[in-house]
mmCIF file with all atom_site columns, C-alpha atoms in Angstrom:
data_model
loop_
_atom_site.group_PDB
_atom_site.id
_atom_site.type_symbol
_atom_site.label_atom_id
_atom_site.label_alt_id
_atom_site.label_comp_id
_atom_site.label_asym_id
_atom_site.label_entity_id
_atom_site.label_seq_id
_atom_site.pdbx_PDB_ins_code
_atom_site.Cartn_x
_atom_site.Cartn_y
_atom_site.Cartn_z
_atom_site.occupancy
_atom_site.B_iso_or_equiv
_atom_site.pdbx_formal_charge
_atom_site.auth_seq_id
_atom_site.auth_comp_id
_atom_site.auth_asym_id
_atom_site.auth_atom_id
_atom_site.pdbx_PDB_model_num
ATOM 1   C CA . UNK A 1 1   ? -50.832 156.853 127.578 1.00 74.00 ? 263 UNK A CA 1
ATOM 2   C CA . UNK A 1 2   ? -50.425 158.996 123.908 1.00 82.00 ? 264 UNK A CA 1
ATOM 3   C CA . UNK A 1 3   ? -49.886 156.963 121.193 1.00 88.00 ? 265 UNK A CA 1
ATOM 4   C CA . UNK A 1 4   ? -46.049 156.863 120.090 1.00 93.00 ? 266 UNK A CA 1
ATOM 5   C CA . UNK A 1 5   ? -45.718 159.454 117.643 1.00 95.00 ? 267 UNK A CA 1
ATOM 6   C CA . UNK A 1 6   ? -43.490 158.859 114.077 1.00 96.00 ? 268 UNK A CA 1
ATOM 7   C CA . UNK A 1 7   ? -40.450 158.369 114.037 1.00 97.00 ? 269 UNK A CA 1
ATOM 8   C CA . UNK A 1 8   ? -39.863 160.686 111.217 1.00 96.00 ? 270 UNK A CA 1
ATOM 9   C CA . UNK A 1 9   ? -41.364 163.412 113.640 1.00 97.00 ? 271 UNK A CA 1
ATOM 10  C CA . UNK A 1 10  ? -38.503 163.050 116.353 1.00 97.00 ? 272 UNK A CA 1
ATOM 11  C CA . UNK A 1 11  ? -36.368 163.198 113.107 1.00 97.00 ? 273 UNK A CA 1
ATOM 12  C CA . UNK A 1 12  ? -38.190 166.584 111.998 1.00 96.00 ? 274 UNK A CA 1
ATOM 13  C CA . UNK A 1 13  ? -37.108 167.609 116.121 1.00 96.00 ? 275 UNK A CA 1
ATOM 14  C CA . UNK A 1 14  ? -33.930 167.177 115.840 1.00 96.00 ? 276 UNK A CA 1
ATOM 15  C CA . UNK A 1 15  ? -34.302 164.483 119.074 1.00 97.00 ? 277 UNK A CA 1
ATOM 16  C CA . UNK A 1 16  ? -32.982 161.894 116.097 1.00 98.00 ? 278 UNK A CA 1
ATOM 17  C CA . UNK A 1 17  ? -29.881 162.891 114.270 1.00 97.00 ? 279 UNK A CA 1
ATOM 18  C CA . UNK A 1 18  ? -28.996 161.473 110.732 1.00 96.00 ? 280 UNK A CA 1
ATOM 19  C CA . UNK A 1 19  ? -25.134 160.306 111.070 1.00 95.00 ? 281 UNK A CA 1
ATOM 20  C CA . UNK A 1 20  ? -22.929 157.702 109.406 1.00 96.00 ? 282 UNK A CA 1
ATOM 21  C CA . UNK A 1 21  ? -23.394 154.418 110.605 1.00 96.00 ? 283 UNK A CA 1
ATOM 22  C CA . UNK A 1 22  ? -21.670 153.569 113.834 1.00 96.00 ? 284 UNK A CA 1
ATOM 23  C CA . UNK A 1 23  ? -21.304 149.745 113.275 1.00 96.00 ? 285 UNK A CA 1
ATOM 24  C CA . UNK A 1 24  ? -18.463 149.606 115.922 1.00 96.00 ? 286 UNK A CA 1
ATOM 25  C CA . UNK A 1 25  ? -20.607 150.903 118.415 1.00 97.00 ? 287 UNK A CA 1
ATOM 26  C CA . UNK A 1 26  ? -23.763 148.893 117.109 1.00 97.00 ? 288 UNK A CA 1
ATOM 27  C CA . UNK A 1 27  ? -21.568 145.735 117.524 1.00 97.00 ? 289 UNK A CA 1
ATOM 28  C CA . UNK A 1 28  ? -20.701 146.681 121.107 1.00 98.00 ? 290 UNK A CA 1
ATOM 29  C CA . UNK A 1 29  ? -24.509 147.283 121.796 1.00 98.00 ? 291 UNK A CA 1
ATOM 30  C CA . UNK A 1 30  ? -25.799 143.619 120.447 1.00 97.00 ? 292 UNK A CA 1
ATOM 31  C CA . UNK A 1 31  ? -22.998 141.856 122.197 1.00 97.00 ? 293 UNK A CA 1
ATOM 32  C CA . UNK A 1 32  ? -23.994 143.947 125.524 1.00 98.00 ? 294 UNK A CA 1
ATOM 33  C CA . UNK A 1 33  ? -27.835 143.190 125.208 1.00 97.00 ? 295 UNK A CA 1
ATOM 34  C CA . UNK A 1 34  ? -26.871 139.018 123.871 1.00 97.00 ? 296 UNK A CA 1
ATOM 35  C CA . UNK A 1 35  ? -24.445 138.802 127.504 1.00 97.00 ? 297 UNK A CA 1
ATOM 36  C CA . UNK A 1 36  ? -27.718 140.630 129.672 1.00 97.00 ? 298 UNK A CA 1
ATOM 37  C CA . UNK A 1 37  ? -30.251 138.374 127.954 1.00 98.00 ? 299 UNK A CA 1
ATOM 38  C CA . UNK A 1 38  ? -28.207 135.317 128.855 1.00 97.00 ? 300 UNK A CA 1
ATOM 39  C CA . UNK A 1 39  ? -27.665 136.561 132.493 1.00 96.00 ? 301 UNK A CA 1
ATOM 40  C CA . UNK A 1 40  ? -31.827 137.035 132.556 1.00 96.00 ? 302 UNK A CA 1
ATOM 41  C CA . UNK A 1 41  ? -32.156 133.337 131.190 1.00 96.00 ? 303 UNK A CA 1
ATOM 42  C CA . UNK A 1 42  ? -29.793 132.517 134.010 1.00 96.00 ? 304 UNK A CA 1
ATOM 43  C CA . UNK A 1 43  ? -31.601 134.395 136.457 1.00 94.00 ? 305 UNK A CA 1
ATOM 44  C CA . UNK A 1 44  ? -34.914 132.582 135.779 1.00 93.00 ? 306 UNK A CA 1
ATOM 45  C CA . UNK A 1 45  ? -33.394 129.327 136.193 1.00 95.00 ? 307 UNK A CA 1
ATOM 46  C CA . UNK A 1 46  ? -31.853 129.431 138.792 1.00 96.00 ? 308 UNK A CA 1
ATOM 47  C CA . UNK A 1 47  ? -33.342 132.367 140.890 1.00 95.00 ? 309 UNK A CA 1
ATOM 48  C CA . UNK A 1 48  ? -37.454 132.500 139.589 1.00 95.00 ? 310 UNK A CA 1
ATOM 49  C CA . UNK A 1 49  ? -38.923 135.911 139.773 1.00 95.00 ? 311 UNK A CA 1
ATOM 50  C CA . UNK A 1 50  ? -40.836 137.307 142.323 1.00 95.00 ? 312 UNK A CA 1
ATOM 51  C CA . UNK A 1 51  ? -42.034 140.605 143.560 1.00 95.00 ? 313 UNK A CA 1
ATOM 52  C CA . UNK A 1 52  ? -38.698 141.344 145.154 1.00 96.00 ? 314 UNK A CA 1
ATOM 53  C CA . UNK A 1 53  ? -36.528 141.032 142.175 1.00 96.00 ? 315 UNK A CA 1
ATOM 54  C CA . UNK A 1 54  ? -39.316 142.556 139.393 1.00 97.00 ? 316 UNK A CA 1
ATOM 55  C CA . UNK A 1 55  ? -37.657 145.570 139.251 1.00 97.00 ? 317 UNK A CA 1
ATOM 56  C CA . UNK A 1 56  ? -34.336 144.795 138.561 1.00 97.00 ? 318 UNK A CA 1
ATOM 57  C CA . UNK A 1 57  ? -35.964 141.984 136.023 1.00 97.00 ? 319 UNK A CA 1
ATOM 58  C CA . UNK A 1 58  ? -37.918 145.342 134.214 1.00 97.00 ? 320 UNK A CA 1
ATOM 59  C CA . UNK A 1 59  ? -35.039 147.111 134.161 1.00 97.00 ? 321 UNK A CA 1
ATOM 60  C CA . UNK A 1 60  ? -32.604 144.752 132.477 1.00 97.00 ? 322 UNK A CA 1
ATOM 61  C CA . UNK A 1 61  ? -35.127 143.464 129.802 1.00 98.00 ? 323 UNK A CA 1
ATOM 62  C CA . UNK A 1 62  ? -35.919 146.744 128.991 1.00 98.00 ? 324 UNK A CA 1
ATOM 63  C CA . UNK A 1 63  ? -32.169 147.767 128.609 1.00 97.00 ? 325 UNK A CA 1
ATOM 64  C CA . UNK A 1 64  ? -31.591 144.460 126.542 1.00 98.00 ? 326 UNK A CA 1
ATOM 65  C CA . UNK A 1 65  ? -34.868 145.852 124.267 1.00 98.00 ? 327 UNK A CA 1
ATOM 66  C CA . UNK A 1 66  ? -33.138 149.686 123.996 1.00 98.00 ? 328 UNK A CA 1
ATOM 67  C CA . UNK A 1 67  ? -29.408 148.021 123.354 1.00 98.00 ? 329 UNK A CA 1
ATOM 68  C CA . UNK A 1 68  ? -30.955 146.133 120.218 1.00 98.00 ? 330 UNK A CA 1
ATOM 69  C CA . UNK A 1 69  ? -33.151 148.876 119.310 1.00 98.00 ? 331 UNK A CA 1
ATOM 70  C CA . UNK A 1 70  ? -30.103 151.641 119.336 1.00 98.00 ? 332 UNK A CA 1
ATOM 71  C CA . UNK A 1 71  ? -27.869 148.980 117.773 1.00 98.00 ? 333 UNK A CA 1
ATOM 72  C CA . UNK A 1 72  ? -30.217 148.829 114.860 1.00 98.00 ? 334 UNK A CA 1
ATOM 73  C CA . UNK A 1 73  ? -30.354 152.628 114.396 1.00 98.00 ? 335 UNK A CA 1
ATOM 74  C CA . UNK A 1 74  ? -26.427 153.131 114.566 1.00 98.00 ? 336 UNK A CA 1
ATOM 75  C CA . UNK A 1 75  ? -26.293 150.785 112.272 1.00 97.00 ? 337 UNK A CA 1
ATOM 76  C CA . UNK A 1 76  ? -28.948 152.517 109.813 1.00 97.00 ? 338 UNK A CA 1
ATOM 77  C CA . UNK A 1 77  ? -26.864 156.098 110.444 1.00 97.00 ? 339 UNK A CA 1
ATOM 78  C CA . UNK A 1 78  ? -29.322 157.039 113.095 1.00 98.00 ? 340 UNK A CA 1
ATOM 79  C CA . UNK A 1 79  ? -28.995 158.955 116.225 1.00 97.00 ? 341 UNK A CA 1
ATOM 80  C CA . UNK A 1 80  ? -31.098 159.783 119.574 1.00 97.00 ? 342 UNK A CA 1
ATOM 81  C CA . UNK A 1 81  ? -30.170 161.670 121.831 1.00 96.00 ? 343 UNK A CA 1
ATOM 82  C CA . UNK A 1 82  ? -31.771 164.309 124.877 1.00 94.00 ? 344 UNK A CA 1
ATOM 83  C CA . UNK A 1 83  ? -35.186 164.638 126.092 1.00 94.00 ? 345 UNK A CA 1
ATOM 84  C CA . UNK A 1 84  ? -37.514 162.099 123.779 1.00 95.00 ? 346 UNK A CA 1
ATOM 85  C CA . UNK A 1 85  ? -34.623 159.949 122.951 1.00 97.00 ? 347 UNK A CA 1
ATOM 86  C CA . UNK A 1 86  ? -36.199 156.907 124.166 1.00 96.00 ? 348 UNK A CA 1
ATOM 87  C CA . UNK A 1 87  ? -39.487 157.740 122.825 1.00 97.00 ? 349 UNK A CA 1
ATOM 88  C CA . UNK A 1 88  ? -38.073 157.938 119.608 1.00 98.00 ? 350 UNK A CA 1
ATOM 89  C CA . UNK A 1 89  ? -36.146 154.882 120.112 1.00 98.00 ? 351 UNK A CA 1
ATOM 90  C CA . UNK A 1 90  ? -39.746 152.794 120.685 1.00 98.00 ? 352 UNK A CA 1
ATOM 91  C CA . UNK A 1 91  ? -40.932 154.456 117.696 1.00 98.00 ? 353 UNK A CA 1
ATOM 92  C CA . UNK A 1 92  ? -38.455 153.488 115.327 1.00 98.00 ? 354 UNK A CA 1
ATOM 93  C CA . UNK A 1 93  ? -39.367 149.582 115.814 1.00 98.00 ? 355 UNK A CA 1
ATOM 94  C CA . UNK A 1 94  ? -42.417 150.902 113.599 1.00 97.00 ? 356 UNK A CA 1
ATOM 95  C CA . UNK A 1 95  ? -39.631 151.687 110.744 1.00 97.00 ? 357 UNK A CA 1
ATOM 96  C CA . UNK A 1 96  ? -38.691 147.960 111.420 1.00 97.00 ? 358 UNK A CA 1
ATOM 97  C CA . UNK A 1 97  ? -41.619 146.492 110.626 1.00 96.00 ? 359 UNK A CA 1
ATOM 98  C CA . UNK A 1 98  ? -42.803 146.228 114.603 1.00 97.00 ? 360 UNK A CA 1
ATOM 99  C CA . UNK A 1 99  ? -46.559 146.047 115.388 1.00 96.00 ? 361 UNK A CA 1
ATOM 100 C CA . UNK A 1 100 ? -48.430 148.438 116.843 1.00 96.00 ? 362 UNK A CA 1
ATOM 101 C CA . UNK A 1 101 ? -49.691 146.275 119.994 1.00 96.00 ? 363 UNK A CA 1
ATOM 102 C CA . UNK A 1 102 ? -45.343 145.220 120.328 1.00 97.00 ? 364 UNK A CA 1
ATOM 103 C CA . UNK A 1 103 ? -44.903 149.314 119.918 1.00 97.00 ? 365 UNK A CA 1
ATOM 104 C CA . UNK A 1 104 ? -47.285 150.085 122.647 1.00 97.00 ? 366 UNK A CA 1
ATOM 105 C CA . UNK A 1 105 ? -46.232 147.405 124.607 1.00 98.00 ? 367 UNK A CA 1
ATOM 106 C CA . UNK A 1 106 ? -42.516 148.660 124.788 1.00 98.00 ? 368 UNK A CA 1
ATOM 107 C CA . UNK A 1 107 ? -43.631 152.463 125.132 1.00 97.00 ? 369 UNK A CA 1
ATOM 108 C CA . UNK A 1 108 ? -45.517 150.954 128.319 1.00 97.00 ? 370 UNK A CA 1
ATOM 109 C CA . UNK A 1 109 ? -42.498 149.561 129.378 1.00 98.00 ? 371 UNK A CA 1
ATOM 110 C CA . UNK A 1 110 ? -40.551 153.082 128.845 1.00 97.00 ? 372 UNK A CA 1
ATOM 111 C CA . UNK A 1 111 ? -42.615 154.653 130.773 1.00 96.00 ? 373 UNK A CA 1
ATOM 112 C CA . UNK A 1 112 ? -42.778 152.347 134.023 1.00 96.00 ? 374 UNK A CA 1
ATOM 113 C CA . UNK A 1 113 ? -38.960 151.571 133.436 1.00 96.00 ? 375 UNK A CA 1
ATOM 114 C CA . UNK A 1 114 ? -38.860 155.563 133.771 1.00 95.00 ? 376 UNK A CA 1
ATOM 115 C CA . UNK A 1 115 ? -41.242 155.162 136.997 1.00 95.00 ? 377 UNK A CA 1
ATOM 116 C CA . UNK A 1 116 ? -38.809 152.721 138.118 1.00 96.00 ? 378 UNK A CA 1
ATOM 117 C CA . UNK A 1 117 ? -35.711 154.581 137.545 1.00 94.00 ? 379 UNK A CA 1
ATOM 118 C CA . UNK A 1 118 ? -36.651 158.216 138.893 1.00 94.00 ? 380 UNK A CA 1
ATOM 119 C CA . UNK A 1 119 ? -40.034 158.267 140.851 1.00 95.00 ? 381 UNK A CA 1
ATOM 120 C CA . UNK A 1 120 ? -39.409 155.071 143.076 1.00 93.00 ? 382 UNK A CA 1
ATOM 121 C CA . UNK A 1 121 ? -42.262 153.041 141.411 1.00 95.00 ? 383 UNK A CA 1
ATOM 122 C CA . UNK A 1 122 ? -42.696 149.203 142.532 1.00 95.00 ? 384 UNK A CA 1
ATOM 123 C CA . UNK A 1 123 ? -43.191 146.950 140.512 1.00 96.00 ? 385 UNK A CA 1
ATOM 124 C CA . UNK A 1 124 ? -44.886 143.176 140.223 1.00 96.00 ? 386 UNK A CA 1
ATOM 125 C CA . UNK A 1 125 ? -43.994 139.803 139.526 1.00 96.00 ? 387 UNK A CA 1
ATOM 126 C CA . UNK A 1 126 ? -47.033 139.484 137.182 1.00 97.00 ? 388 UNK A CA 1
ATOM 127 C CA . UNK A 1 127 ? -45.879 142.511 134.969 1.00 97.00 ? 389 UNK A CA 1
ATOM 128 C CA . UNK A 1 128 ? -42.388 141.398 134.977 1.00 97.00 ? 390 UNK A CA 1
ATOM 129 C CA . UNK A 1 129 ? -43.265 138.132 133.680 1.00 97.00 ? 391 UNK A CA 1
ATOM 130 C CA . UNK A 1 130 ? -45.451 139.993 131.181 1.00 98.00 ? 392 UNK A CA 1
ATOM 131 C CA . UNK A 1 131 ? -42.174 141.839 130.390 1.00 98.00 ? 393 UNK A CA 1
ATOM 132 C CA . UNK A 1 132 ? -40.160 138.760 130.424 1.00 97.00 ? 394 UNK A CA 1
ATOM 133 C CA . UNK A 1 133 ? -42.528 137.141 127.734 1.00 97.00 ? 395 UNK A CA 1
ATOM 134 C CA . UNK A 1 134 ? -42.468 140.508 125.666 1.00 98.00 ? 396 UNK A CA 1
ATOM 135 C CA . UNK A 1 135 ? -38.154 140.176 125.751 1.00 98.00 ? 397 UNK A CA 1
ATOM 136 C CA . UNK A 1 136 ? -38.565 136.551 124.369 1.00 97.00 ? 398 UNK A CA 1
ATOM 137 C CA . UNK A 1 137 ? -40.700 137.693 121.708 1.00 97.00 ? 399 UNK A CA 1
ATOM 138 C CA . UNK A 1 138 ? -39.043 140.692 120.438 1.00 97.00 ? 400 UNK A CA 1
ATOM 139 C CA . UNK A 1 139 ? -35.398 139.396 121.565 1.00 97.00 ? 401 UNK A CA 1
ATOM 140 C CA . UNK A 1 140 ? -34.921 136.968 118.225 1.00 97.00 ? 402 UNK A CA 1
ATOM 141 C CA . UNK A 1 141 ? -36.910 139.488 115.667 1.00 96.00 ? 403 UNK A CA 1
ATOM 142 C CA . UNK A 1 142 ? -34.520 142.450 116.404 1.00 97.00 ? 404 UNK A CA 1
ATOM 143 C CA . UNK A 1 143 ? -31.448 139.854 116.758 1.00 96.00 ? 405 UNK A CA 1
ATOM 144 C CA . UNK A 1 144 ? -32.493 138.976 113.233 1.00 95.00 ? 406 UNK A CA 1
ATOM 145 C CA . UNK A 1 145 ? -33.043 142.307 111.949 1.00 94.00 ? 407 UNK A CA 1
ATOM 146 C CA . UNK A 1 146 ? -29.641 142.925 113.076 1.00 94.00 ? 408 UNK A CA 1
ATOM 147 C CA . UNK A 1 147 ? -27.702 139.704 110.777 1.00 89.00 ? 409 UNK A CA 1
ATOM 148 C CA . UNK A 1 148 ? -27.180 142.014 107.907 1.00 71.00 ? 410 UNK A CA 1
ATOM 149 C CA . UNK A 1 149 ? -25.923 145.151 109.469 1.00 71.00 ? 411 UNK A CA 1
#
């Protein structure tokens, strides 16, 4: 995979729009992602993973990831939107302070979460527990990045 590129070139693209802060809509996003986050907690306990439900495990953490992630940019006046929207998404957690391995790591996820969603990729239990570990990891840094907004 191509490194993520800056977020101040999806800016320079137009693909991110500079726009007064939509903290309505940024409060609707956090309380969306907290209520999926719980329902994956509740999941784990009570269901496990396994290769049958990996998918829909991918899928939901990586929503709960993007509803933080967006959350954070409305609330900063900042706006994706079309083709590389999700790109640029991933590549503002470097604006955030983000690591690279945690950027590369959710741009990974993008992309299979895309294979997921439109090509009819399969995925495994060991790579949604790899995703599962990621969600607990970034999960509390963006919630916290997210207390002042």
């Amino acid at each position: 995979m191509n490194p993520v590129k800056n977020f101040s070139e999806f800016v320079r693209d137009g693909i991110v729009k500079k726009q007064y802060a939509d903290l309505s809509r940024a409060k609707f996003l956090v309380k969306e992602s907290e209520k999926s986050y719980v329902f994956l907690k509740a999941i784990m306990k009570n269901i496990g993973i396994d290769d049958d439900n990996s998918n829909s495990v991918i899928k939901l953490s990586y929503d709960t990831i993007m509803g933080l992630i967006r959350a954070k940019m409305l609330s900063q006046g900042y706006n994706a939107s079309g083709q590389g929207a999700h790109e640029a998404e991933v590549a503002y957690l470097r604006e955030i302070g983000f690591s690279e391995n945690d950027i590369q790591f959710a741009d990974q996820l993008r992309y299979f979460r895309n294979g997921i969603m439109y090509y009819g990729k399969i995925l495994d239990m060991e790579y949604a527990t790899k995703v599962l570990e990621f969600l607990n990891k970034i999960y509390p840094k963006l919630r916290q990045l997210l207390k002042g907004d």
